[in-house]
Amino acid sequence: MSDMAGTQERQYGADNENTTLVFNDEDNIEDMYLTFGLGVEEYGIGIGYVTEVVGMQRIMEVPDVPAFIKGVINLRGKVIPVMDVRIRFGMSVKDYTERTVIIVLDIDNVLIGLVVDHVSEVLEIPESHIDRPTQFGGDSNSVIRGFGKQADKVAIMLDIQRMVSDQAIDLRKALESARNNA
């Protein structure tokens, strides 16, 4: 990501190809969401957290972590914990396909990868078009931030900080500590 003369670039892609999207100052990045699919449902996460989308690669398993933490990847020399979102949500396990990707997020300067079935698109969804989960019986500790509507599309908007939980962040810190002490 770079910031040159009021623009921001972010890389997205699959099958080991990256696509760069450029956001200008007139784009309201706070209303931009990367949507992805799990099964037949669409989910959205704030584009501000997304650093890139990469194709599937070897995930090294790590013992004594929650089942939804698949392990870690080495992405250009950085060790990144990877969470399988299907397992995190209690969905059935599915074999990875050529469309399966890892969305790399930066949450408070900690990189975390999310394995999803596929990436859909970047949508602009103003805050006024997001219905709160409390309208649908949502729990205040839920990972669901709301339901975003754009034209005929609806995406389940996720509270990404709540979703990755301290477990994934603690895993990243433990890995860094182990690497520094080696």
CSV table of N, CA and C in Angstrom, one decimal:
chain,number,residue,atom,x,y,z
A,1,MET,N,0.9,-1.2,0.0
A,1,MET,CA,0.0,0.0,0.0
A,1,MET,C,0.9,1.2,0.0
A,2,SER,N,0.5,2.2,-0.8
A,2,SER,CA,1.3,3.4,-0.8
A,2,SER,C,0.3,4.6,-0.7
A,3,ASP,N,0.8,5.7,-0.4
A,3,ASP,CA,0.0,6.9,-0.3
A,3,ASP,C,0.7,8.0,-1.1
A,4,MET,N,0.4,8.2,-2.3
A,4,MET,CA,1.1,9.2,-3.2
A,4,MET,C,0.1,10.2,-3.7
A,5,ALA,N,0.3,11.4,-3.3
A,5,ALA,CA,-0.6,12.5,-3.8
A,5,ALA,C,-2.1,12.2,-3.6
A,6,GLY,N,-2.4,11.7,-2.4
A,6,GLY,CA,-3.8,11.5,-2.0
A,6,GLY,C,-4.4,10.2,-2.5
A,7,THR,N,-3.6,9.3,-3.0
A,7,THR,CA,-4.2,8.0,-3.4
A,7,THR,C,-3.7,6.9,-2.6
A,8,GLN,N,-4.5,5.9,-2.4
A,8,GLN,CA,-4.0,4.7,-1.7
A,8,GLN,C,-4.2,3.5,-2.6
A,9,GLU,N,-3.2,2.6,-2.6
A,9,GLU,CA,-3.2,1.4,-3.5
A,9,GLU,C,-3.3,0.2,-2.5
A,10,ARG,N,-4.1,-0.8,-2.9
A,10,ARG,CA,-4.2,-2.0,-2.2
A,10,ARG,C,-4.2,-3.1,-3.2
A,11,GLN,N,-3.6,-4.2,-2.9
A,11,GLN,CA,-3.5,-5.3,-3.8
A,11,GLN,C,-4.5,-6.4,-3.5
A,12,TYR,N,-5.2,-6.9,-4.5
A,12,TYR,CA,-6.1,-8.0,-4.4
A,12,TYR,C,-5.9,-8.9,-5.6
A,13,GLY,N,-6.2,-10.2,-5.3
A,13,GLY,CA,-6.1,-11.1,-6.4
A,13,GLY,C,-6.2,-12.5,-5.9
A,14,ALA,N,-6.2,-13.5,-6.8
A,14,ALA,CA,-6.2,-14.9,-6.5
A,14,ALA,C,-5.3,-15.6,-7.4
A,15,ASP,N,-5.1,-16.9,-7.2
A,15,ASP,CA,-4.3,-17.7,-8.1
A,15,ASP,C,-2.9,-17.1,-8.2
A,16,ASN,N,-2.4,-16.6,-7.1
A,16,ASN,CA,-1.0,-16.0,-7.0
A,16,ASN,C,-0.8,-14.8,-7.9
A,17,GLU,N,-1.9,-14.2,-8.4
A,17,GLU,CA,-1.9,-13.0,-9.1
A,17,GLU,C,-2.5,-11.9,-8.2
A,18,ASN,N,-1.9,-10.7,-8.2
A,18,ASN,CA,-2.4,-9.6,-7.4
A,18,ASN,C,-3.0,-8.6,-8.3
A,19,THR,N,-4.1,-7.9,-7.9
A,19,THR,CA,-4.7,-6.8,-8.6
A,19,THR,C,-4.6,-5.6,-7.7
A,20,THR,N,-4.3,-4.5,-8.2
A,20,THR,CA,-4.2,-3.3,-7.4
A,20,THR,C,-5.4,-2.4,-7.7
A,21,LEU,N,-6.0,-2.0,-6.6
A,21,LEU,CA,-7.1,-1.0,-6.7
A,21,LEU,C,-6.6,0.3,-6.2
A,22,VAL,N,-6.9,1.4,-6.8
A,22,VAL,CA,-6.5,2.7,-6.4
A,22,VAL,C,-7.7,3.5,-5.9
A,23,PHE,N,-7.6,4.0,-4.7
A,23,PHE,CA,-8.6,4.8,-4.1
A,23,PHE,C,-8.1,6.2,-4.0
A,24,ASN,N,-8.9,7.1,-4.5
A,24,ASN,CA,-8.6,8.5,-4.5
A,24,ASN,C,-9.2,9.2,-3.3
A,25,ASP,N,-8.8,10.4,-3.0
A,25,ASP,CA,-9.3,11.2,-1.9
A,25,ASP,C,-10.8,11.3,-1.9
A,26,GLU,N,-11.4,11.4,-3.1
A,26,GLU,CA,-12.9,11.5,-3.2
A,26,GLU,C,-13.6,10.2,-2.8
A,27,ASP,N,-12.9,9.1,-2.8
A,27,ASP,CA,-13.5,7.8,-2.4
A,27,ASP,C,-13.6,7.8,-0.9
A,28,ASN,N,-14.7,7.4,-0.3
A,28,ASN,CA,-14.8,7.4,1.1
A,28,ASN,C,-14.4,5.9,1.5
A,29,ILE,N,-13.2,5.8,1.9
A,29,ILE,CA,-12.7,4.4,2.2
A,29,ILE,C,-13.4,3.8,3.4
A,30,GLU,N,-13.9,4.6,4.3
A,30,GLU,CA,-14.7,4.1,5.4
A,30,GLU,C,-15.9,3.4,5.0
A,31,ASP,N,-16.5,3.7,3.8
A,31,ASP,CA,-17.7,3.0,3.3
A,31,ASP,C,-17.4,1.9,2.4
A,32,MET,N,-16.1,1.6,2.2
A,32,MET,CA,-15.7,0.5,1.2
A,32,MET,C,-15.5,-0.8,2.0
A,33,TYR,N,-16.0,-1.8,1.4
A,33,TYR,CA,-16.0,-3.2,2.0
A,33,TYR,C,-15.6,-4.2,1.0
A,34,LEU,N,-14.6,-5.1,1.3
A,34,LEU,CA,-14.3,-6.2,0.5
A,34,LEU,C,-15.3,-7.3,0.8
A,35,THR,N,-16.0,-7.8,-0.2
A,35,THR,CA,-16.9,-8.9,0.1
A,35,THR,C,-16.3,-10.2,-0.4
A,36,PHE,N,-16.7,-11.2,0.4
A,36,PHE,CA,-16.2,-12.6,0.1
A,36,PHE,C,-17.3,-13.6,0.4
A,37,GLY,N,-17.2,-14.7,-0.2
A,37,GLY,CA,-18.2,-15.8,-0.1
A,37,GLY,C,-17.7,-16.9,0.8
A,38,LEU,N,-18.6,-17.4,1.6
A,38,LEU,CA,-18.5,-18.7,2.3
A,38,LEU,C,-19.8,-19.4,2.0
A,39,GLY,N,-19.7,-20.5,1.3
A,39,GLY,CA,-20.9,-21.2,0.9
A,39,GLY,C,-21.7,-20.3,0.0
A,40,VAL,N,-23.0,-20.1,0.3
A,40,VAL,CA,-23.9,-19.3,-0.5
A,40,VAL,C,-24.0,-17.8,0.0
A,41,GLU,N,-23.4,-17.6,1.2
A,41,GLU,CA,-23.6,-16.3,1.8
A,41,GLU,C,-22.4,-15.3,1.4
A,42,GLU,N,-22.7,-14.0,1.4
A,42,GLU,CA,-21.7,-13.0,1.2
A,42,GLU,C,-21.4,-12.3,2.5
A,43,TYR,N,-20.1,-12.0,2.7
A,43,TYR,CA,-19.7,-11.3,3.9
A,43,TYR,C,-18.9,-10.1,3.5
A,44,GLY,N,-18.8,-9.1,4.4
A,44,GLY,CA,-18.0,-7.9,4.1
A,44,GLY,C,-17.2,-7.5,5.2
A,45,ILE,N,-15.9,-7.0,4.9
A,45,ILE,CA,-15.0,-6.5,5.9
A,45,ILE,C,-14.5,-5.2,5.4
A,46,GLY,N,-14.3,-4.3,6.4
A,46,GLY,CA,-13.8,-2.9,6.0
A,46,GLY,C,-12.5,-3.0,5.2
A,47,ILE,N,-12.5,-2.3,4.1
A,47,ILE,CA,-11.3,-2.4,3.2
A,47,ILE,C,-10.1,-1.8,3.9
A,48,GLY,N,-10.3,-1.0,4.9
A,48,GLY,CA,-9.1,-0.4,5.6
A,48,GLY,C,-8.3,-1.4,6.3
A,49,TYR,N,-8.8,-2.6,6.6
A,49,TYR,CA,-8.0,-3.6,7.3
A,49,TYR,C,-7.3,-4.5,6.3
A,50,VAL,N,-7.7,-4.5,5.1
A,50,VAL,CA,-7.2,-5.4,4.1
A,50,VAL,C,-5.9,-4.9,3.5
A,51,THR,N,-4.8,-5.7,3.5
A,51,THR,CA,-3.6,-5.3,2.9
A,51,THR,C,-3.4,-6.0,1.5
A,52,GLU,N,-3.9,-7.3,1.4
A,52,GLU,CA,-3.8,-7.9,0.1
A,52,GLU,C,-4.6,-9.2,0.2
A,53,VAL,N,-4.8,-9.8,-1.0
A,53,VAL,CA,-5.5,-11.1,-1.1
A,53,VAL,C,-4.5,-12.0,-1.9
A,54,VAL,N,-4.2,-13.1,-1.3
A,54,VAL,CA,-3.2,-14.0,-2.0
A,54,VAL,C,-3.9,-15.4,-2.2
A,55,GLY,N,-3.4,-16.1,-3.3
A,55,GLY,CA,-3.9,-17.4,-3.5
A,55,GLY,C,-3.4,-18.4,-2.4
A,56,MET,N,-4.1,-19.5,-2.3
A,56,MET,CA,-3.7,-20.5,-1.3
A,56,MET,C,-2.3,-20.9,-1.5
A,57,GLN,N,-1.7,-21.2,-0.4
A,57,GLN,CA,-0.3,-21.6,-0.3
A,57,GLN,C,-0.1,-22.6,0.9
A,58,ARG,N,1.0,-23.1,1.0
A,58,ARG,CA,1.3,-24.1,2.1
A,58,ARG,C,1.1,-23.4,3.4
A,59,ILE,N,0.2,-24.0,4.3
A,59,ILE,CA,0.0,-23.5,5.6
A,59,ILE,C,0.7,-24.5,6.6
A,60,MET,N,1.6,-24.0,7.4
A,60,MET,CA,2.3,-24.8,8.3
A,60,MET,C,1.5,-24.9,9.6
A,61,GLU,N,1.2,-26.1,10.0
A,61,GLU,CA,0.4,-26.4,11.2
A,61,GLU,C,1.1,-26.0,12.4
A,62,VAL,N,0.4,-25.5,13.4
A,62,VAL,CA,1.0,-25.1,14.7
A,62,VAL,C,0.2,-25.8,15.8
A,63,PRO,N,0.9,-26.5,16.7
A,63,PRO,CA,0.1,-27.2,17.8
A,63,PRO,C,-0.4,-26.3,18.8
A,64,ASP,N,-1.4,-26.8,19.5
A,64,ASP,CA,-2.0,-26.1,20.7
A,64,ASP,C,-2.6,-24.8,20.4
A,65,VAL,N,-3.3,-24.7,19.3
A,65,VAL,CA,-4.1,-23.5,18.9
A,65,VAL,C,-5.5,-23.9,18.6
A,66,PRO,N,-6.5,-23.0,18.7
A,66,PRO,CA,-7.8,-23.3,18.4
A,66,PRO,C,-7.9,-24.0,17.0
A,67,ALA,N,-9.0,-24.8,16.8
A,67,ALA,CA,-9.1,-25.5,15.5
A,67,ALA,C,-9.2,-24.6,14.3
A,68,PHE,N,-9.8,-23.4,14.5
A,68,PHE,CA,-10.0,-22.5,13.4
A,68,PHE,C,-8.7,-21.8,13.0
A,69,ILE,N,-7.7,-21.9,13.8
A,69,ILE,CA,-6.4,-21.4,13.4
A,69,ILE,C,-5.7,-22.5,12.6
A,70,LYS,N,-5.6,-22.4,11.3
A,70,LYS,CA,-5.0,-23.5,10.5
A,70,LYS,C,-3.5,-23.6,10.6
A,71,GLY,N,-2.9,-22.5,11.0
A,71,GLY,CA,-1.4,-22.5,11.1
A,71,GLY,C,-0.9,-21.2,10.7
A,72,VAL,N,0.3,-21.2,10.1
A,72,VAL,CA,0.9,-19.9,9.7
A,72,VAL,C,1.4,-20.1,8.2
A,73,ILE,N,1.5,-18.9,7.6
A,73,ILE,CA,2.2,-18.9,6.3
A,73,ILE,C,3.4,-18.0,6.3
A,74,ASN,N,4.3,-18.1,5.4
A,74,ASN,CA,5.4,-17.3,5.3
A,74,ASN,C,5.2,-16.4,4.0
A,75,LEU,N,4.8,-15.2,4.2
A,75,LEU,CA,4.5,-14.3,3.1
A,75,LEU,C,5.6,-13.2,3.0
A,76,ARG,N,6.5,-13.4,2.0
A,76,ARG,CA,7.6,-12.5,1.8
A,76,ARG,C,8.4,-12.3,3.1
A,77,GLY,N,8.7,-13.3,3.8
A,77,GLY,CA,9.5,-13.2,5.0
A,77,GLY,C,8.8,-12.9,6.3
A,78,LYS,N,7.4,-12.7,6.2
A,78,LYS,CA,6.7,-12.4,7.4
A,78,LYS,C,5.8,-13.7,7.8
A,79,VAL,N,5.9,-14.1,9.0
A,79,VAL,CA,5.1,-15.2,9.5
A,79,VAL,C,3.7,-14.7,9.9
A,80,ILE,N,2.7,-15.2,9.3
A,80,ILE,CA,1.3,-14.7,9.5
A,80,ILE,C,0.4,-15.9,9.9
A,81,PRO,N,-0.3,-15.7,11.0
A,81,PRO,CA,-1.2,-16.8,11.4
A,81,PRO,C,-2.4,-16.7,10.5
A,82,VAL,N,-3.0,-17.9,10.2
A,82,VAL,CA,-4.1,-18.0,9.3
A,82,VAL,C,-5.3,-18.7,9.9
A,83,MET,N,-6.5,-18.0,9.8
A,83,MET,CA,-7.7,-18.5,10.4
A,83,MET,C,-8.6,-19.0,9.2
A,84,ASP,N,-9.2,-20.2,9.4
A,84,ASP,CA,-10.2,-20.6,8.4
A,84,ASP,C,-11.5,-20.1,8.9
A,85,VAL,N,-12.1,-19.2,8.1
A,85,VAL,CA,-13.3,-18.5,8.6
A,85,VAL,C,-14.5,-19.5,8.6
A,86,ARG,N,-14.5,-20.5,7.7
A,86,ARG,CA,-15.6,-21.5,7.8
A,86,ARG,C,-15.6,-22.2,9.2
A,87,ILE,N,-14.4,-22.6,9.6
A,87,ILE,CA,-14.3,-23.3,10.9
A,87,ILE,C,-14.7,-22.4,12.0
A,88,ARG,N,-14.2,-21.1,11.9
A,88,ARG,CA,-14.5,-20.1,13.0
A,88,ARG,C,-16.0,-19.9,13.1
A,89,PHE,N,-16.7,-20.0,12.0
A,89,PHE,CA,-18.2,-19.8,12.1
A,89,PHE,C,-18.9,-21.1,12.3
A,90,GLY,N,-18.2,-22.2,12.5
A,90,GLY,CA,-18.9,-23.5,12.8
A,90,GLY,C,-19.6,-24.1,11.5
A,91,MET,N,-19.1,-23.7,10.4
A,91,MET,CA,-19.6,-24.3,9.1
A,91,MET,C,-18.9,-25.6,8.8
A,92,SER,N,-19.5,-26.3,7.9
A,92,SER,CA,-18.8,-27.6,7.5
A,92,SER,C,-17.5,-27.3,6.8
A,93,VAL,N,-16.5,-28.2,7.0
A,93,VAL,CA,-15.2,-28.1,6.4
A,93,VAL,C,-15.3,-28.4,4.9
A,94,LYS,N,-14.6,-27.6,4.1
A,94,LYS,CA,-14.7,-27.8,2.7
A,94,LYS,C,-13.3,-27.8,2.1
A,95,ASP,N,-13.0,-28.7,1.2
A,95,ASP,CA,-11.7,-28.8,0.6
A,95,ASP,C,-11.4,-27.4,-0.1
A,96,TYR,N,-10.2,-27.0,-0.1
A,96,TYR,CA,-9.8,-25.8,-0.7
A,96,TYR,C,-9.8,-26.0,-2.2
A,97,THR,N,-10.2,-25.0,-3.0
A,97,THR,CA,-10.2,-25.0,-4.4
A,97,THR,C,-9.3,-24.0,-5.0
A,98,GLU,N,-9.4,-23.9,-6.3
A,98,GLU,CA,-8.6,-22.8,-7.0
A,98,GLU,C,-9.1,-21.4,-6.7
A,99,ARG,N,-10.3,-21.3,-6.2
A,99,ARG,CA,-10.9,-20.0,-5.9
A,99,ARG,C,-10.7,-19.6,-4.4
A,100,THR,N,-10.3,-20.6,-3.6
A,100,THR,CA,-10.0,-20.3,-2.2
A,100,THR,C,-8.8,-19.4,-2.1
A,101,VAL,N,-9.0,-18.3,-1.2
A,101,VAL,CA,-7.9,-17.4,-1.1
A,101,VAL,C,-7.7,-17.0,0.4
A,102,ILE,N,-6.6,-16.4,0.6
A,102,ILE,CA,-6.3,-15.9,2.0
A,102,ILE,C,-6.3,-14.3,1.9
A,103,ILE,N,-7.2,-13.7,2.7
A,103,ILE,CA,-7.3,-12.3,2.8
A,103,ILE,C,-6.3,-11.9,4.0
A,104,VAL,N,-5.3,-11.1,3.7
A,104,VAL,CA,-4.4,-10.7,4.7
A,104,VAL,C,-4.8,-9.3,5.2
A,105,LEU,N,-5.0,-9.3,6.6
A,105,LEU,CA,-5.5,-8.1,7.3
A,105,LEU,C,-4.4,-7.6,8.2
A,106,ASP,N,-4.5,-6.3,8.4
A,106,ASP,CA,-3.6,-5.6,9.3
A,106,ASP,C,-4.5,-5.0,10.4
A,107,ILE,N,-4.5,-5.6,11.6
A,107,ILE,CA,-5.3,-5.2,12.7
A,107,ILE,C,-4.4,-4.7,13.8
A,108,ASP,N,-4.3,-3.5,14.0
A,108,ASP,CA,-3.5,-2.9,15.0
A,108,ASP,C,-2.0,-3.3,14.8
A,109,ASN,N,-1.5,-3.2,13.6
A,109,ASN,CA,-0.2,-3.6,13.2
A,109,ASN,C,0.2,-5.0,13.4
A,110,VAL,N,-0.8,-5.9,13.4
A,110,VAL,CA,-0.7,-7.3,13.5
A,110,VAL,C,-1.3,-7.9,12.2
A,111,LEU,N,-0.5,-8.7,11.4
A,111,LEU,CA,-1.0,-9.3,10.2
A,111,LEU,C,-1.6,-10.6,10.5
A,112,ILE,N,-2.8,-10.8,10.0
A,112,ILE,CA,-3.6,-12.1,10.2
A,112,ILE,C,-4.2,-12.4,8.8
A,113,GLY,N,-4.2,-13.7,8.5
A,113,GLY,CA,-4.8,-14.2,7.2
A,113,GLY,C,-6.1,-14.9,7.5
A,114,LEU,N,-7.1,-14.6,6.6
A,114,LEU,CA,-8.4,-15.3,6.7
A,114,LEU,C,-8.6,-16.2,5.4
A,115,VAL,N,-8.8,-17.5,5.6
A,115,VAL,CA,-9.1,-18.3,4.5
A,115,VAL,C,-10.6,-18.2,4.2
A,116,VAL,N,-10.9,-17.9,2.9
A,116,VAL,CA,-12.3,-17.8,2.5
A,116,VAL,C,-12.5,-18.5,1.2
A,117,ASP,N,-13.8,-18.9,0.9
A,117,ASP,CA,-14.1,-19.6,-0.3
A,117,ASP,C,-13.7,-18.9,-1.6
A,118,HIS,N,-14.0,-17.6,-1.6
A,118,HIS,CA,-13.7,-16.7,-2.7
A,118,HIS,C,-13.9,-15.3,-2.4
A,119,VAL,N,-13.2,-14.4,-3.1
A,119,VAL,CA,-13.4,-13.0,-2.9
A,119,VAL,C,-14.4,-12.5,-4.0
A,120,SER,N,-15.3,-11.7,-3.7
A,120,SER,CA,-16.3,-11.2,-4.6
A,120,SER,C,-16.0,-9.9,-5.3
A,121,GLU,N,-16.1,-8.8,-4.5
A,121,GLU,CA,-15.9,-7.5,-5.0
A,121,GLU,C,-15.7,-6.5,-3.9
A,122,VAL,N,-15.3,-5.3,-4.3
A,122,VAL,CA,-15.3,-4.2,-3.3
A,122,VAL,C,-16.6,-3.4,-3.6
A,123,LEU,N,-17.3,-3.2,-2.5
A,123,LEU,CA,-18.6,-2.4,-2.5
A,123,LEU,C,-18.5,-1.2,-1.7
A,124,GLU,N,-19.2,-0.1,-2.1
A,124,GLU,CA,-19.3,1.1,-1.3
A,124,GLU,C,-20.7,1.0,-0.7
A,125,ILE,N,-20.7,0.8,0.7
A,125,ILE,CA,-21.9,0.7,1.4
A,125,ILE,C,-21.9,1.8,2.5
A,126,PRO,N,-22.7,2.9,2.3
A,126,PRO,CA,-22.7,3.9,3.3
A,126,PRO,C,-23.3,3.4,4.7
A,127,GLU,N,-22.9,4.0,5.7
A,127,GLU,CA,-23.3,3.6,7.1
A,127,GLU,C,-24.8,3.5,7.2
A,128,SER,N,-25.5,4.4,6.5
A,128,SER,CA,-27.0,4.4,6.5
A,128,SER,C,-27.6,3.2,5.8
A,129,HIS,N,-26.8,2.4,5.1
A,129,HIS,CA,-27.3,1.2,4.4
A,129,HIS,C,-26.9,0.0,5.2
A,130,ILE,N,-26.5,0.1,6.4
A,130,ILE,CA,-26.1,-1.1,7.2
A,130,ILE,C,-27.1,-1.1,8.4
A,131,ASP,N,-27.9,-2.2,8.4
A,131,ASP,CA,-28.8,-2.5,9.5
A,131,ASP,C,-28.1,-3.2,10.6
A,132,ARG,N,-28.3,-2.7,11.8
A,132,ARG,CA,-27.6,-3.2,13.0
A,132,ARG,C,-28.1,-4.6,13.3
A,133,PRO,N,-27.3,-5.5,13.8
A,133,PRO,CA,-27.7,-6.9,14.1
A,133,PRO,C,-28.7,-6.9,15.3
A,134,THR,N,-28.8,-5.9,16.1
A,134,THR,CA,-29.8,-5.9,17.2
A,134,THR,C,-31.2,-6.0,16.6
A,135,GLN,N,-31.4,-5.5,15.4
A,135,GLN,CA,-32.7,-5.5,14.8
A,135,GLN,C,-33.1,-7.0,14.4
A,136,PHE,N,-32.1,-7.9,14.4
A,136,PHE,CA,-32.3,-9.2,14.0
A,136,PHE,C,-32.0,-10.2,15.2
A,137,GLY,N,-32.0,-9.6,16.4
A,137,GLY,CA,-31.8,-10.4,17.6
A,137,GLY,C,-30.3,-10.7,17.9
A,138,GLY,N,-29.4,-9.9,17.3
A,138,GLY,CA,-28.0,-10.0,17.5
A,138,GLY,C,-27.5,-9.8,18.9
A,139,ASP,N,-26.4,-10.5,19.2
A,139,ASP,CA,-25.8,-10.4,20.5
A,139,ASP,C,-24.8,-9.2,20.5
A,140,SER,N,-24.6,-8.5,21.6
A,140,SER,CA,-23.7,-7.4,21.6
A,140,SER,C,-22.3,-7.8,21.5
A,141,ASN,N,-22.0,-9.1,21.7
A,141,ASN,CA,-20.6,-9.7,21.5
A,141,ASN,C,-20.5,-10.4,20.2
A,142,SER,N,-21.4,-10.3,19.3
A,142,SER,CA,-21.5,-11.0,18.0
A,142,SER,C,-20.4,-10.4,17.1
A,143,VAL,N,-19.9,-11.3,16.2
A,143,VAL,CA,-18.9,-10.8,15.2
A,143,VAL,C,-19.7,-10.1,14.0
A,144,ILE,N,-21.0,-10.2,14.1
A,144,ILE,CA,-21.8,-9.5,13.0
A,144,ILE,C,-22.0,-8.0,13.4
A,145,ARG,N,-21.4,-7.2,12.5
A,145,ARG,CA,-21.6,-5.7,12.7
A,145,ARG,C,-22.9,-5.2,12.2
A,146,GLY,N,-23.4,-5.9,11.2
A,146,GLY,CA,-24.7,-5.5,10.6
A,146,GLY,C,-24.9,-6.2,9.3
A,147,PHE,N,-26.0,-5.8,8.6
A,147,PHE,CA,-26.3,-6.3,7.3
A,147,PHE,C,-26.3,-5.2,6.3
A,148,GLY,N,-25.3,-5.2,5.4
A,148,GLY,CA,-25.1,-4.1,4.4
A,148,GLY,C,-25.9,-4.4,3.1
A,149,LYS,N,-26.6,-3.3,2.7
A,149,LYS,CA,-27.4,-3.4,1.5
A,149,LYS,C,-26.9,-2.4,0.4
A,150,GLN,N,-26.8,-3.0,-0.8
A,150,GLN,CA,-26.5,-2.2,-1.9
A,150,GLN,C,-27.2,-2.7,-3.1
A,151,ALA,N,-28.1,-1.9,-3.6
A,151,ALA,CA,-29.0,-2.4,-4.7
A,151,ALA,C,-29.7,-3.7,-4.3
A,152,ASP,N,-29.6,-4.7,-5.0
A,152,ASP,CA,-30.2,-6.0,-4.7
A,152,ASP,C,-29.4,-6.9,-3.9
A,153,LYS,N,-28.2,-6.5,-3.5
A,153,LYS,CA,-27.2,-7.3,-2.7
A,153,LYS,C,-27.3,-7.0,-1.2
A,154,VAL,N,-27.1,-8.1,-0.5
A,154,VAL,CA,-27.0,-8.0,1.0
A,154,VAL,C,-25.8,-8.8,1.4
A,155,ALA,N,-25.0,-8.2,2.2
A,155,ALA,CA,-23.8,-8.8,2.8
A,155,ALA,C,-23.8,-8.7,4.3
A,156,ILE,N,-23.3,-9.8,4.9
A,156,ILE,CA,-23.2,-9.8,6.4
A,156,ILE,C,-21.9,-9.1,6.7
A,157,MET,N,-22.0,-7.9,7.3
A,157,MET,CA,-20.9,-7.1,7.7
A,157,MET,C,-20.3,-7.6,9.0
A,158,LEU,N,-19.0,-7.8,9.0
A,158,LEU,CA,-18.3,-8.4,10.1
A,158,LEU,C,-17.5,-7.4,10.9
A,159,ASP,N,-17.5,-7.6,12.2
A,159,ASP,CA,-16.7,-6.8,13.1
A,159,ASP,C,-15.4,-7.6,13.2
A,160,ILE,N,-14.5,-7.2,12.4
A,160,ILE,CA,-13.2,-8.0,12.2
A,160,ILE,C,-12.4,-8.0,13.4
A,161,GLN,N,-12.3,-7.0,14.2
A,161,GLN,CA,-11.5,-7.0,15.4
A,161,GLN,C,-12.1,-8.1,16.4
A,162,ARG,N,-13.4,-8.1,16.5
A,162,ARG,CA,-14.0,-9.1,17.4
A,162,ARG,C,-13.9,-10.5,16.8
A,163,MET,N,-13.9,-10.6,15.5
A,163,MET,CA,-13.9,-12.0,14.9
A,163,MET,C,-12.5,-12.6,15.0
A,164,VAL,N,-11.4,-11.9,14.9
A,164,VAL,CA,-10.1,-12.5,15.0
A,164,VAL,C,-9.8,-12.8,16.4
A,165,SER,N,-10.4,-12.2,17.3
A,165,SER,CA,-10.2,-12.4,18.8
A,165,SER,C,-8.8,-12.3,19.2
A,166,ASP,N,-8.6,-12.3,20.5
A,166,ASP,CA,-7.2,-12.2,21.0
A,166,ASP,C,-6.4,-13.5,20.8
A,167,GLN,N,-7.1,-14.6,20.5
A,167,GLN,CA,-6.4,-15.9,20.3
A,167,GLN,C,-5.5,-15.8,19.1
A,168,ALA,N,-6.0,-15.2,18.0
A,168,ALA,CA,-5.1,-15.1,16.8
A,168,ALA,C,-4.0,-14.1,17.0
A,169,ILE,N,-4.3,-13.0,17.7
A,169,ILE,CA,-3.3,-12.0,17.9
A,169,ILE,C,-2.2,-12.6,18.9
A,170,ASP,N,-2.7,-13.3,19.9
A,170,ASP,CA,-1.7,-13.9,20.8
A,170,ASP,C,-0.9,-14.9,20.1
A,171,LEU,N,-1.4,-15.6,19.2
A,171,LEU,CA,-0.6,-16.6,18.4
A,171,LEU,C,0.5,-15.9,17.7
A,172,ARG,N,0.2,-14.7,17.0
A,172,ARG,CA,1.2,-14.0,16.3
A,172,ARG,C,2.3,-13.5,17.2
A,173,LYS,N,1.9,-13.0,18.4
A,173,LYS,CA,2.9,-12.5,19.4
A,173,LYS,C,3.8,-13.7,19.9
A,174,ALA,N,3.2,-14.8,20.1
A,174,ALA,CA,3.9,-16.0,20.6
A,174,ALA,C,4.9,-16.5,19.5
A,175,LEU,N,4.5,-16.4,18.2
A,175,LEU,CA,5.4,-16.8,17.1
A,175,LEU,C,6.6,-15.8,17.0
A,176,GLU,N,6.3,-14.6,17.2
A,176,GLU,CA,7.3,-13.6,17.1
A,176,GLU,C,8.3,-13.8,18.2
A,177,SER,N,7.8,-14.0,19.4
A,177,SER,CA,8.7,-14.2,20.6
A,177,SER,C,9.5,-15.5,20.4
A,178,ALA,N,9.0,-16.5,19.9
A,178,ALA,CA,9.7,-17.8,19.6
A,178,ALA,C,10.8,-17.5,18.6
A,179,ARG,N,10.5,-16.8,17.5
A,179,ARG,CA,11.4,-16.5,16.5
A,179,ARG,C,12.6,-15.7,17.0
A,180,ASN,N,12.3,-14.7,17.9
A,180,ASN,CA,13.3,-13.8,18.4
A,180,ASN,C,14.2,-14.5,19.4
A,181,ASN,N,13.7,-15.5,20.1
A,181,ASN,CA,14.5,-16.3,21.1
A,181,ASN,C,15.2,-17.5,20.4
A,182,ALA,N,15.0,-17.7,19.2
A,182,ALA,CA,15.7,-18.9,18.5
A,182,ALA,C,17.1,-18.5,18.1
